[in-house]
PDB file of C-alpha atoms in Angstrom:
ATOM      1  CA  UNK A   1      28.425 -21.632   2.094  1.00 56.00           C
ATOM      2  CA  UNK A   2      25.710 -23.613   3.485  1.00 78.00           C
ATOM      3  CA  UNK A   3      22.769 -24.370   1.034  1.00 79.00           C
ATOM      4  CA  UNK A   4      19.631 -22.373   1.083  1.00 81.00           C
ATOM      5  CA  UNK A   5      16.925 -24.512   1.829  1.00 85.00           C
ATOM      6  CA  UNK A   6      13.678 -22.606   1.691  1.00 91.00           C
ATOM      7  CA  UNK A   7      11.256 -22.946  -1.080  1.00 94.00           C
ATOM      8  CA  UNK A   8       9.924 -19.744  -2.446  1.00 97.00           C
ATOM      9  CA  UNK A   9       7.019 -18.244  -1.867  1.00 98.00           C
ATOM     10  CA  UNK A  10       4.789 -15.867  -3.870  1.00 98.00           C
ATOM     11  CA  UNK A  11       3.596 -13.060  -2.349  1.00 98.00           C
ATOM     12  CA  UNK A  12       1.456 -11.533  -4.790  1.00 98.00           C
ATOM     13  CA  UNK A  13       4.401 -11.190  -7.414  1.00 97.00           C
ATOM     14  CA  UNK A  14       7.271 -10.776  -5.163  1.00 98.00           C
ATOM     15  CA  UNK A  15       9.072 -14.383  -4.986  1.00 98.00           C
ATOM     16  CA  UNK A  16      10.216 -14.604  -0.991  1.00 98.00           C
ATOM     17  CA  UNK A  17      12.583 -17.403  -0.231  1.00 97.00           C
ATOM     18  CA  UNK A  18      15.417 -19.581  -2.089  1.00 96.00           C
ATOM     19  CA  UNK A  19      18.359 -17.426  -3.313  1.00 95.00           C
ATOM     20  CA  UNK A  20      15.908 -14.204  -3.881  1.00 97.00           C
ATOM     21  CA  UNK A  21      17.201 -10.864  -2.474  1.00 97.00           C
ATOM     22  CA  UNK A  22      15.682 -10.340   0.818  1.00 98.00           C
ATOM     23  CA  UNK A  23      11.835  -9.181   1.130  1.00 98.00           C
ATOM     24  CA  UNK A  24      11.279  -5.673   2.971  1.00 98.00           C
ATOM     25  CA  UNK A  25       8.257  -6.082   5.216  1.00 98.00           C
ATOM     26  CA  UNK A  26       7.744  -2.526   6.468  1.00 98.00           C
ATOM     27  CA  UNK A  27       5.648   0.473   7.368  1.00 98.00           C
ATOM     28  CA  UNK A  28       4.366   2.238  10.668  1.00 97.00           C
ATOM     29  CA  UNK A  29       3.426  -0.454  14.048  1.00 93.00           C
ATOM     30  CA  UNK A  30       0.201   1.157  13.585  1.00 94.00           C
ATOM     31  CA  UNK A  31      -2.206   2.898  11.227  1.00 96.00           C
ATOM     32  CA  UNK A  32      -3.079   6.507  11.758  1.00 96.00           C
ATOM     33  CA  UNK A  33      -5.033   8.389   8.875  1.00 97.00           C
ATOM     34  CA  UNK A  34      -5.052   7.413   5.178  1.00 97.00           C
ATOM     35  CA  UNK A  35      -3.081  10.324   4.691  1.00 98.00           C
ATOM     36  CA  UNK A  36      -0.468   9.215   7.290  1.00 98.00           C
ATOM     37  CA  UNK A  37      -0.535   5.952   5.669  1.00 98.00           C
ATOM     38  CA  UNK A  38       0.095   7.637   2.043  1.00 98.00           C
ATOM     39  CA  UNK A  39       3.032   9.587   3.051  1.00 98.00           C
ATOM     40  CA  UNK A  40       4.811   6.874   4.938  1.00 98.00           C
ATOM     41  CA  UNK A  41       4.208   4.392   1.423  1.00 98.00           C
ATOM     42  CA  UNK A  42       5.550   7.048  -0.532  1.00 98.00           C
ATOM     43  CA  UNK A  43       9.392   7.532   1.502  1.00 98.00           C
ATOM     44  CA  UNK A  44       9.311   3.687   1.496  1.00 98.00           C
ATOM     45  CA  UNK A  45       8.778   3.742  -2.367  1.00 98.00           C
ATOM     46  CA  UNK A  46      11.436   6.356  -2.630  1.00 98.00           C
ATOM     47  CA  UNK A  47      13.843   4.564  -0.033  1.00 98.00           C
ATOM     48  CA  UNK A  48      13.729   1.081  -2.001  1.00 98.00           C
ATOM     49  CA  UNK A  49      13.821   2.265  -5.275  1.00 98.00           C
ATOM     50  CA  UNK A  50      17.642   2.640  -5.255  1.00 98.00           C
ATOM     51  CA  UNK A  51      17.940  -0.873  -4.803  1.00 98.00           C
ATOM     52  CA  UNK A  52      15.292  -2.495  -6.160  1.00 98.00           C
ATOM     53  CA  UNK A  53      14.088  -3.657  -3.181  1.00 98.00           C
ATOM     54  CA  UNK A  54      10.395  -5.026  -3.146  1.00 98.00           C
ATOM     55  CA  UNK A  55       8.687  -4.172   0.034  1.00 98.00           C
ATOM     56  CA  UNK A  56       5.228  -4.787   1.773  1.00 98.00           C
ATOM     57  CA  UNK A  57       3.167  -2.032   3.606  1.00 98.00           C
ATOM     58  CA  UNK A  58       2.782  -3.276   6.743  1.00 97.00           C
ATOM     59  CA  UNK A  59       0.348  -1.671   9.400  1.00 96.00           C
ATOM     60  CA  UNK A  60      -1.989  -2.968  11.771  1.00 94.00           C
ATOM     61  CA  UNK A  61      -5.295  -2.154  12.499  1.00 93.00           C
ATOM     62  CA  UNK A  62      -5.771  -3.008  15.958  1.00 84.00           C
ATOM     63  CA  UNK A  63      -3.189  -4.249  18.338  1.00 67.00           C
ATOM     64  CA  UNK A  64      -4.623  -6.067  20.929  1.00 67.00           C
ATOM     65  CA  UNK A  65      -1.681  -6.556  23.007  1.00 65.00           C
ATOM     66  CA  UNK A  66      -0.493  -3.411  24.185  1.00 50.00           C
ATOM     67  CA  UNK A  67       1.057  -3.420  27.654  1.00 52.00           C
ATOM     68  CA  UNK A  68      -1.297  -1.575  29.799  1.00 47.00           C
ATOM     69  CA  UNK A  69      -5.337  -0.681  28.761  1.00 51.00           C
ATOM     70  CA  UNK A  70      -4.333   2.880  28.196  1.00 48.00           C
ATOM     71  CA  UNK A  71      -1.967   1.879  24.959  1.00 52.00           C
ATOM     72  CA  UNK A  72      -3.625   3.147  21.846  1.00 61.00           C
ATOM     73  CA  UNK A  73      -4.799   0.528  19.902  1.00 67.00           C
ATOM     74  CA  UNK A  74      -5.549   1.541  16.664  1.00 73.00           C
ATOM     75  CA  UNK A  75      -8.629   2.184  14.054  1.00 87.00           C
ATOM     76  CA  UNK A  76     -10.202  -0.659  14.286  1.00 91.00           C
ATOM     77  CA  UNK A  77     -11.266  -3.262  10.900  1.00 94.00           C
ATOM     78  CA  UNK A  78     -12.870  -1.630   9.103  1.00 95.00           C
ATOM     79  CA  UNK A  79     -11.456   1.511   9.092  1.00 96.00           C
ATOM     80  CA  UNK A  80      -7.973   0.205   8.637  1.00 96.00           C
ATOM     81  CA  UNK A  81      -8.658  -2.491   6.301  1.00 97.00           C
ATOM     82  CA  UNK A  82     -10.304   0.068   3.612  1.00 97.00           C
ATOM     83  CA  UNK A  83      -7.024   2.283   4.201  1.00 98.00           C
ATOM     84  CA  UNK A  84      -4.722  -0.870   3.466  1.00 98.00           C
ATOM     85  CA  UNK A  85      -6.947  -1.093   0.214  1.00 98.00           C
ATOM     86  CA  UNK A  86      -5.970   2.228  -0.992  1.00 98.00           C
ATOM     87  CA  UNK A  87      -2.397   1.736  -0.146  1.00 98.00           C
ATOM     88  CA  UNK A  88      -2.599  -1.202  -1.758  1.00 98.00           C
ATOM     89  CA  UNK A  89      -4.433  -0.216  -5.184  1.00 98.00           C
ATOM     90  CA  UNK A  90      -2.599   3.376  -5.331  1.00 98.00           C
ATOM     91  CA  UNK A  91       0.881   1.658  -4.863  1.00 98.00           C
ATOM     92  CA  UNK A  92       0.801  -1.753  -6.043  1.00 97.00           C
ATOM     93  CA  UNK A  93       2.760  -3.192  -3.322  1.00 98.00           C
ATOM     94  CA  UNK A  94       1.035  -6.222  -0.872  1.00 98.00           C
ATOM     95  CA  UNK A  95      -0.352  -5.244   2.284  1.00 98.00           C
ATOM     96  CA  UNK A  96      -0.024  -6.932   5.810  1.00 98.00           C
ATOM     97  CA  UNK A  97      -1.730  -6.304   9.203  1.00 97.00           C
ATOM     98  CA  UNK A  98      -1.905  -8.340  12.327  1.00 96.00           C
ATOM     99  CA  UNK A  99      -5.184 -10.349  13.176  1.00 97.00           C
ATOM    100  CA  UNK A 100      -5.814 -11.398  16.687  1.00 95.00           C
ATOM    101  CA  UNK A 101      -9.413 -13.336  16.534  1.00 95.00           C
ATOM    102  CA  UNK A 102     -10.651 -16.160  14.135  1.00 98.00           C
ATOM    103  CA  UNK A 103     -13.392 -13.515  12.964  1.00 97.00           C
ATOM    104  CA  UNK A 104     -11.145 -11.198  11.429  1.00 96.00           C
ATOM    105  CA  UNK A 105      -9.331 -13.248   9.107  1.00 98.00           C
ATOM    106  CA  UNK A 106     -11.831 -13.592   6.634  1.00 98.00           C
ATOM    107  CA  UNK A 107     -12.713  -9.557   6.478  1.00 97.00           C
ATOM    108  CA  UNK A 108      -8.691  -8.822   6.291  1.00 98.00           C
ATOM    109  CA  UNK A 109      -7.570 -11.491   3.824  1.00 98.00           C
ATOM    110  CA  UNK A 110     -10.187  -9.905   1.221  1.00 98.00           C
ATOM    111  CA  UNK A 111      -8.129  -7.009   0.983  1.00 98.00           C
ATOM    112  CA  UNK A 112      -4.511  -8.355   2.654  1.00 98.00           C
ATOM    113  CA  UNK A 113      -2.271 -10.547   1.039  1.00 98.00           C
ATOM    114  CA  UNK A 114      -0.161 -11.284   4.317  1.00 98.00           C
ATOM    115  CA  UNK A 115      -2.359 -11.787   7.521  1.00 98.00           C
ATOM    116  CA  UNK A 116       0.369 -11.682  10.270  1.00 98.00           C
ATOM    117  CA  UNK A 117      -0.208 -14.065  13.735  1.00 98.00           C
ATOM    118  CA  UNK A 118       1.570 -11.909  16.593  1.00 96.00           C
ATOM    119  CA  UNK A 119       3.774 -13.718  18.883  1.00 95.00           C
ATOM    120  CA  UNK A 120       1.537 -13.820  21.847  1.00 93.00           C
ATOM    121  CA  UNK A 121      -1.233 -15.762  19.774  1.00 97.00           C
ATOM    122  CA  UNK A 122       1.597 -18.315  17.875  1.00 97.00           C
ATOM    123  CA  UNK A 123       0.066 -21.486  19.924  1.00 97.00           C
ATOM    124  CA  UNK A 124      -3.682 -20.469  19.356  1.00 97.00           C
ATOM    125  CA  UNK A 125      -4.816 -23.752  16.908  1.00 98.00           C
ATOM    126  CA  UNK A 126      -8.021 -21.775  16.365  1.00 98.00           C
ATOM    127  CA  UNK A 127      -6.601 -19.114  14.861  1.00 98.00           C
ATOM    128  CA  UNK A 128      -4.088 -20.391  12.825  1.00 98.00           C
ATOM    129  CA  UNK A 129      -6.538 -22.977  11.413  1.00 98.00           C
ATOM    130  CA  UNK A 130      -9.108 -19.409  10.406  1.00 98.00           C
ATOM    131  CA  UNK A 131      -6.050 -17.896   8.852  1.00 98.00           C
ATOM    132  CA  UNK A 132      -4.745 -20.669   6.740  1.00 98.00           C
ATOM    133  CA  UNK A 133      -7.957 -21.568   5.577  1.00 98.00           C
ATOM    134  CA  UNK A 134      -8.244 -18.489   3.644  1.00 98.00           C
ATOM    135  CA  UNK A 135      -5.790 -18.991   1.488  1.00 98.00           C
ATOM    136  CA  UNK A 136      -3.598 -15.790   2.465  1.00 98.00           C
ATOM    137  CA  UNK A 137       0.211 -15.314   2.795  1.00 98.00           C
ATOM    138  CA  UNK A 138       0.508 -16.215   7.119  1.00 98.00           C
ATOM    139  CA  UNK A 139       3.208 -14.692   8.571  1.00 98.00           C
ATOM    140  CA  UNK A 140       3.917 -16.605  12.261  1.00 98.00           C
ATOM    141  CA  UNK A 141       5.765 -14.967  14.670  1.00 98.00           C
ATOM    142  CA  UNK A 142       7.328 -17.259  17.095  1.00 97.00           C
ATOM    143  CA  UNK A 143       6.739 -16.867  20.449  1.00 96.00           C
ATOM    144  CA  UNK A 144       8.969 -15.257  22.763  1.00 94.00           C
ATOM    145  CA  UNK A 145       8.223 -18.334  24.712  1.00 94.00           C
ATOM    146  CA  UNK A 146       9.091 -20.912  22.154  1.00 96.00           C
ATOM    147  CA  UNK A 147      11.973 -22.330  20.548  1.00 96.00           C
ATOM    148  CA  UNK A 148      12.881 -22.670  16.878  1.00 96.00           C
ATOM    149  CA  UNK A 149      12.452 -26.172  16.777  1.00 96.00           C
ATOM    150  CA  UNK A 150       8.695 -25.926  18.191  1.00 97.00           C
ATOM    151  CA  UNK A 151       7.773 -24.163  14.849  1.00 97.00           C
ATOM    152  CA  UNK A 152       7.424 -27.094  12.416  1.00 97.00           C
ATOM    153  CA  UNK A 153       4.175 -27.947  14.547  1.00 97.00           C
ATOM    154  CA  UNK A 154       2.853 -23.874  14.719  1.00 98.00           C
ATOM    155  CA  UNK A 155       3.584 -24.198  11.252  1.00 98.00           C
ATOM    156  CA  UNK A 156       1.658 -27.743  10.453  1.00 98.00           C
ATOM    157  CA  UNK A 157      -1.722 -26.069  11.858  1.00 98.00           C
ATOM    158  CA  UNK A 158      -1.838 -23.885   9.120  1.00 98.00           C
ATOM    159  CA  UNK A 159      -0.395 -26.239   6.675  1.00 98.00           C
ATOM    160  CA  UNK A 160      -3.372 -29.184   7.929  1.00 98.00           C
ATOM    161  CA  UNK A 161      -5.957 -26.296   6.251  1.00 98.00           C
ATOM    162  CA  UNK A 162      -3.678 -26.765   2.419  1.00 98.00           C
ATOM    163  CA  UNK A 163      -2.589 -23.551   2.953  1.00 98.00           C
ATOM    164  CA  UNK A 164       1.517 -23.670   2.993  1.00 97.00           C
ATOM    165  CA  UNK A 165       2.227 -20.170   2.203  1.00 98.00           C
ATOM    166  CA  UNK A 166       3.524 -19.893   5.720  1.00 98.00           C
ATOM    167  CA  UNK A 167       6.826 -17.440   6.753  1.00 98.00           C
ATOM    168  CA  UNK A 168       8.053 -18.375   9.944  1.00 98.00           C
ATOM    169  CA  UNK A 169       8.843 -15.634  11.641  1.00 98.00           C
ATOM    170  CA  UNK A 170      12.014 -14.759  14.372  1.00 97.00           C
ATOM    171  CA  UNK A 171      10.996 -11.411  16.649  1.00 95.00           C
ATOM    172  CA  UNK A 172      13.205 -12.685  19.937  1.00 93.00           C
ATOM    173  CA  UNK A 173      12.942 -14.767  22.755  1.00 93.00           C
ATOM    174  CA  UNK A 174      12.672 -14.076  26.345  1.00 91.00           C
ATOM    175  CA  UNK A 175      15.531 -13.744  28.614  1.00 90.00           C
ATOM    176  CA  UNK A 176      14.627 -12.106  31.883  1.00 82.00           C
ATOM    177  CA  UNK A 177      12.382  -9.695  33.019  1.00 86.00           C
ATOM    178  CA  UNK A 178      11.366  -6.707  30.302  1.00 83.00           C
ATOM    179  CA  UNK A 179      14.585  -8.289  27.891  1.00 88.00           C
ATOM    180  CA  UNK A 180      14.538 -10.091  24.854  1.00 91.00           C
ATOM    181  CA  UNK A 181      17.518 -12.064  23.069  1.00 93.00           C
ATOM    182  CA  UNK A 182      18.254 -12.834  19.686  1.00 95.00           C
ATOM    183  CA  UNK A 183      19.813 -16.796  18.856  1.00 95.00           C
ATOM    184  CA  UNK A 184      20.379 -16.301  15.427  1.00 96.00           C
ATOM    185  CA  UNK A 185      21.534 -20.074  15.619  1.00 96.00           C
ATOM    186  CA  UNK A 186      17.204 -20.497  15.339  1.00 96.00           C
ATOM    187  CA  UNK A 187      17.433 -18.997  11.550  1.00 97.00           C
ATOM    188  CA  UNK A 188      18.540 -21.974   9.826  1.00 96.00           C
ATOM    189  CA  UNK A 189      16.831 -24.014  12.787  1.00 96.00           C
ATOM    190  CA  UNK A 190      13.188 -22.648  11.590  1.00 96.00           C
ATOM    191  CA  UNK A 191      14.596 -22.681   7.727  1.00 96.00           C
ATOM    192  CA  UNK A 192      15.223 -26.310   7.627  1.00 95.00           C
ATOM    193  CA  UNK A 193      11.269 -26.930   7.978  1.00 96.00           C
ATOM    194  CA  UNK A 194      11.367 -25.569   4.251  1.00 96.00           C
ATOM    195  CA  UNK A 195       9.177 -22.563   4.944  1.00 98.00           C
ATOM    196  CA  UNK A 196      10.764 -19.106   4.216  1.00 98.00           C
ATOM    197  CA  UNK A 197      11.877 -17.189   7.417  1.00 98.00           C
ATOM    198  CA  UNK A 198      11.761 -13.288   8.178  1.00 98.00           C
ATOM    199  CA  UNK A 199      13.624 -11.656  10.599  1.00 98.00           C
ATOM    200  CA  UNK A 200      11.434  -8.922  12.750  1.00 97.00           C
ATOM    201  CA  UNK A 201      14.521  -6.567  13.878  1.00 95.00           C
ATOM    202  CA  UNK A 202      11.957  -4.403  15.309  1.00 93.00           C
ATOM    203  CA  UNK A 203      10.872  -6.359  17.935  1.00 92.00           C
ATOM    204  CA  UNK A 204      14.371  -8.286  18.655  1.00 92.00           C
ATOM    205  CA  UNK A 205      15.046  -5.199  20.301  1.00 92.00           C
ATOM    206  CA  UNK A 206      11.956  -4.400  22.121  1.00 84.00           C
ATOM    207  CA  UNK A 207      11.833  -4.109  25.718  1.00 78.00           C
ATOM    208  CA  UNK A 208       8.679  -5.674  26.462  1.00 73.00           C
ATOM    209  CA  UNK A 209       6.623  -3.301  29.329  1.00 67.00           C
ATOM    210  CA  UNK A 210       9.803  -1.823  30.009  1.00 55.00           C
ATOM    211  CA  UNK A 211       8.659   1.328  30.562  1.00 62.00           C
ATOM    212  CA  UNK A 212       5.872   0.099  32.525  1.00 56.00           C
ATOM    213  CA  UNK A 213       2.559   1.135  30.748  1.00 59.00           C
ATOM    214  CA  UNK A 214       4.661   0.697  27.694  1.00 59.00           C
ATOM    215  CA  UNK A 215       7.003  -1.056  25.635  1.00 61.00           C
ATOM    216  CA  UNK A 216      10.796   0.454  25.504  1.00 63.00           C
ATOM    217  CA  UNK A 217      13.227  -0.555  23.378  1.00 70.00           C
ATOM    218  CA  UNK A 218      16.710   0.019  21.498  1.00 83.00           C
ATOM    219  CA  UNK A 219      16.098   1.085  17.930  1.00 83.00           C
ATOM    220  CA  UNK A 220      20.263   1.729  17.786  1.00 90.00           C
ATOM    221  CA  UNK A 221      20.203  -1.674  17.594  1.00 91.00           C
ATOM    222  CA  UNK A 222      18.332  -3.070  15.018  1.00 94.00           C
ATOM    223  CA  UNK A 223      20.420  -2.469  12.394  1.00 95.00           C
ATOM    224  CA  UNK A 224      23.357  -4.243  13.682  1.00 96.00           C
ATOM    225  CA  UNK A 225      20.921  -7.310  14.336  1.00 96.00           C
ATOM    226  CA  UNK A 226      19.196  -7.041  10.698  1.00 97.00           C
ATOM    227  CA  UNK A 227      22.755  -7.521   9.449  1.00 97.00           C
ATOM    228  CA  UNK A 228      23.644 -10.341  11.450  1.00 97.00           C
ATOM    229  CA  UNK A 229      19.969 -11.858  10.272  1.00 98.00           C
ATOM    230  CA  UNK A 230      20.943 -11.162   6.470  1.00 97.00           C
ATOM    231  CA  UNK A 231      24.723 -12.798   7.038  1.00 96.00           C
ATOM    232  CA  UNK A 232      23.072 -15.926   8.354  1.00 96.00           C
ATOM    233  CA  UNK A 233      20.250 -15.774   5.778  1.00 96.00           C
ATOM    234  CA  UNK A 234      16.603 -14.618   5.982  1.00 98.00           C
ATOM    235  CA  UNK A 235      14.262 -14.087   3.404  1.00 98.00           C
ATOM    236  CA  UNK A 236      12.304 -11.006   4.344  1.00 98.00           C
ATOM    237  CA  UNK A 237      13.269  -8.731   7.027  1.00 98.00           C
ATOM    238  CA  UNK A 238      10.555  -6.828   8.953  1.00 98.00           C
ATOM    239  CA  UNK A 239      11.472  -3.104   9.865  1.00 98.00           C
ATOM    240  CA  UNK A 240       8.860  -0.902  11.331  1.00 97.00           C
ATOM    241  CA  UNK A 241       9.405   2.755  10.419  1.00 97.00           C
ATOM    242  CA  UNK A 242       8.406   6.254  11.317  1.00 97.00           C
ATOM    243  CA  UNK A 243       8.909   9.393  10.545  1.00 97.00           C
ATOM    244  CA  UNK A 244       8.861  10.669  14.017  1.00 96.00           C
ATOM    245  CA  UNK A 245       9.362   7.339  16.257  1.00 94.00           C
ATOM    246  CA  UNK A 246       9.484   9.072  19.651  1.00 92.00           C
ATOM    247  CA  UNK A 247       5.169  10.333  19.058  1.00 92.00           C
ATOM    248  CA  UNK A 248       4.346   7.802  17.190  1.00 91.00           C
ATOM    249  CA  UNK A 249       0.999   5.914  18.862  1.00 89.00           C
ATOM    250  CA  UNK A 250       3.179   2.715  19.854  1.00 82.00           C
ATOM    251  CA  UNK A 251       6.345   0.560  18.955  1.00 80.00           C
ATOM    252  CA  UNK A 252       8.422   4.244  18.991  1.00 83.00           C
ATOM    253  CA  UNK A 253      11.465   3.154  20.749  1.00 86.00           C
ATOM    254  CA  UNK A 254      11.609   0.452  18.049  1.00 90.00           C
ATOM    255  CA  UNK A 255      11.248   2.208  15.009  1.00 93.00           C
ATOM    256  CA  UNK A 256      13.714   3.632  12.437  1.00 95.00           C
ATOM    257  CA  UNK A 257      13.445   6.964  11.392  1.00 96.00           C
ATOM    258  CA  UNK A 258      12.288   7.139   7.869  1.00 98.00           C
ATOM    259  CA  UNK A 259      14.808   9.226   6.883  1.00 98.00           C
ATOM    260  CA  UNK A 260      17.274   6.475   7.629  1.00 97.00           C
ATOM    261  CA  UNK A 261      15.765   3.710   5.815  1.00 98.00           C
ATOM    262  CA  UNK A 262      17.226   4.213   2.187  1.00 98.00           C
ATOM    263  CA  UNK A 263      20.605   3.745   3.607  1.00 98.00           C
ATOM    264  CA  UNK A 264      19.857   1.180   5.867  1.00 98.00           C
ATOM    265  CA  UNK A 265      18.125  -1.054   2.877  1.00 98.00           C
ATOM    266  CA  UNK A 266      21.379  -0.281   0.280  1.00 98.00           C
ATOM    267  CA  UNK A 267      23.692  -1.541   3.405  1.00 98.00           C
ATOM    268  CA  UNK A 268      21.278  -4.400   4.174  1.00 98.00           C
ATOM    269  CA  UNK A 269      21.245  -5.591   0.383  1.00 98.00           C
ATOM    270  CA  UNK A 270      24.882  -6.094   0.143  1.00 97.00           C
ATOM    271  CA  UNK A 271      25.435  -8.620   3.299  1.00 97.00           C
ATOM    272  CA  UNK A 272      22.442 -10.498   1.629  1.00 97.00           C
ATOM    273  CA  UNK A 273      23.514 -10.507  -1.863  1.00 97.00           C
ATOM    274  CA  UNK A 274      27.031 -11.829  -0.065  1.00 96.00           C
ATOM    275  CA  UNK A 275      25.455 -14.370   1.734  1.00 95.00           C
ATOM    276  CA  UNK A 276      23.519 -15.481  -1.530  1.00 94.00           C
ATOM    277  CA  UNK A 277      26.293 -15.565  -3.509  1.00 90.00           C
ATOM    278  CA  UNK A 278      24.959 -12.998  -5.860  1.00 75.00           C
TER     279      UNK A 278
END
């Protein structure tokens, strides 16, 4: 078996890298209500309790980078960030959400413990230098433009602030029009830099404006490519869930049902407790 080489990082008590069993990184693409946001924390609860698996609420209050200007975007800061509070106080799990300008990492990290730098904005020095400087958890999702080995310098922009709680993250990478691929050769690739990596099955099997004011994309699928992920080794996966993908506001087509989650997580924690020798 090929040694781990990741060095762990603490994400407000969970310990995400090294030999530890996976990280769940999870929750609806975007926020809705608080109540919404309550009842979707409390089936993840439920669905990793079997296991034991620790998980992060992830939802974003704004996404800025939806295909066409009629895509729903979202809540907006300040709404959304006092509705990750609550989830985060009445749960005790860490929250994540998405920031897209240098101005909102400040207001986010006060109540986030992951701020998450989408794919689209991986290259932007400005912003990664505003999110590592405030001492959060930064999530970087590499580009669907880049390669693995391009991430040690995303990564060393945030690192240059003393921040170097950084997860590298793998969503994909372009191939063709309205297609992504997956190379999982680029999970050890981006692991070698000694940062933690997460595997975003969601969005490996997004169809990017497929549907042309909209994403598409191949939910069937992201199972089978979050076990591949935990056979190579990852140490979070990132799962967007829903309870009713095909009206939810955006990312649908991506999303696993809810329901299906518990199952998914129990099958999930066996190929990585195999791969980790435990």
């Amino acid at each position: 078996m090929d040694p781990i080489q990741s060095r762990v990082v603490d994400v407000s008590g969970i310990p995400c890298g090294g030999s530890e069993p996976f990280m769940l990184i999870t929750g609806p693409c975007q926020l809705e209500s608080l109540d919404h946001a309550r009842m979707m924390a409390e089936r993840i609860a439920a669905a990793c309790a079997p296991t034991g698996t620790r998980f992060v609420f992830k939802a974003s209050y704004d996404k800025a980078n939806r295909s066409s200007l009629s895509g729903t975007r979202g809540l907006g800061m300040e709404k959304g960030l006092e509705i990750l509070g609550k989830i985060k106080a009445e749960f005790g799990c860490p929250v994540l959400t998405d920031v897209h300008e240098t101005g909102h990492c400040a207001p986010a990290a006060e109540v986030c413990d992951i701020l998450q730098i989408p794919a689209f904005l991986s290259r932007q020095t400005d912003l990664l230098l505003a999110a590592g400087e405030t001492g959060a958890v930064i999530n970087i999702k590499k580009g669907q433009f880049l390669a693995p080995w391009d991430m040690p310098n995303v990564a060393a922009k945030v690192a240059s602030t003393g921040n170097e709680k950084i997860l590298l993250c793998e969503r994909g990478t372009s191939f063709g029009y309205n297609t992504l691929v997956t190379d999982f050769r680029g999970l050890p690739q981006m692991e070698a830099t000694g940062y933690p990596v997460v595997f975003d099955a969601t969005h490996s099997v997004q169809q990017p404006g497929g549907l042309g004011g909209s994403s598409g994309g191949q939910r069937e699928f992201a199972p089978v490519l979050a076990r591949a992920a935990c056979s190579v080794g990852v140490s979070a996966l990132f799962i967007e869930t829903h309870q009713d993908p095909d009206n939810a506001p955006s990312d649908g087509p991506n999303m696993i049902p809810i329901e299906r989650m518990e199952a998914l997580i129990g099958d999930l924690r066996r190929f990585d407790d195999l791969r980790k020798g435990r």
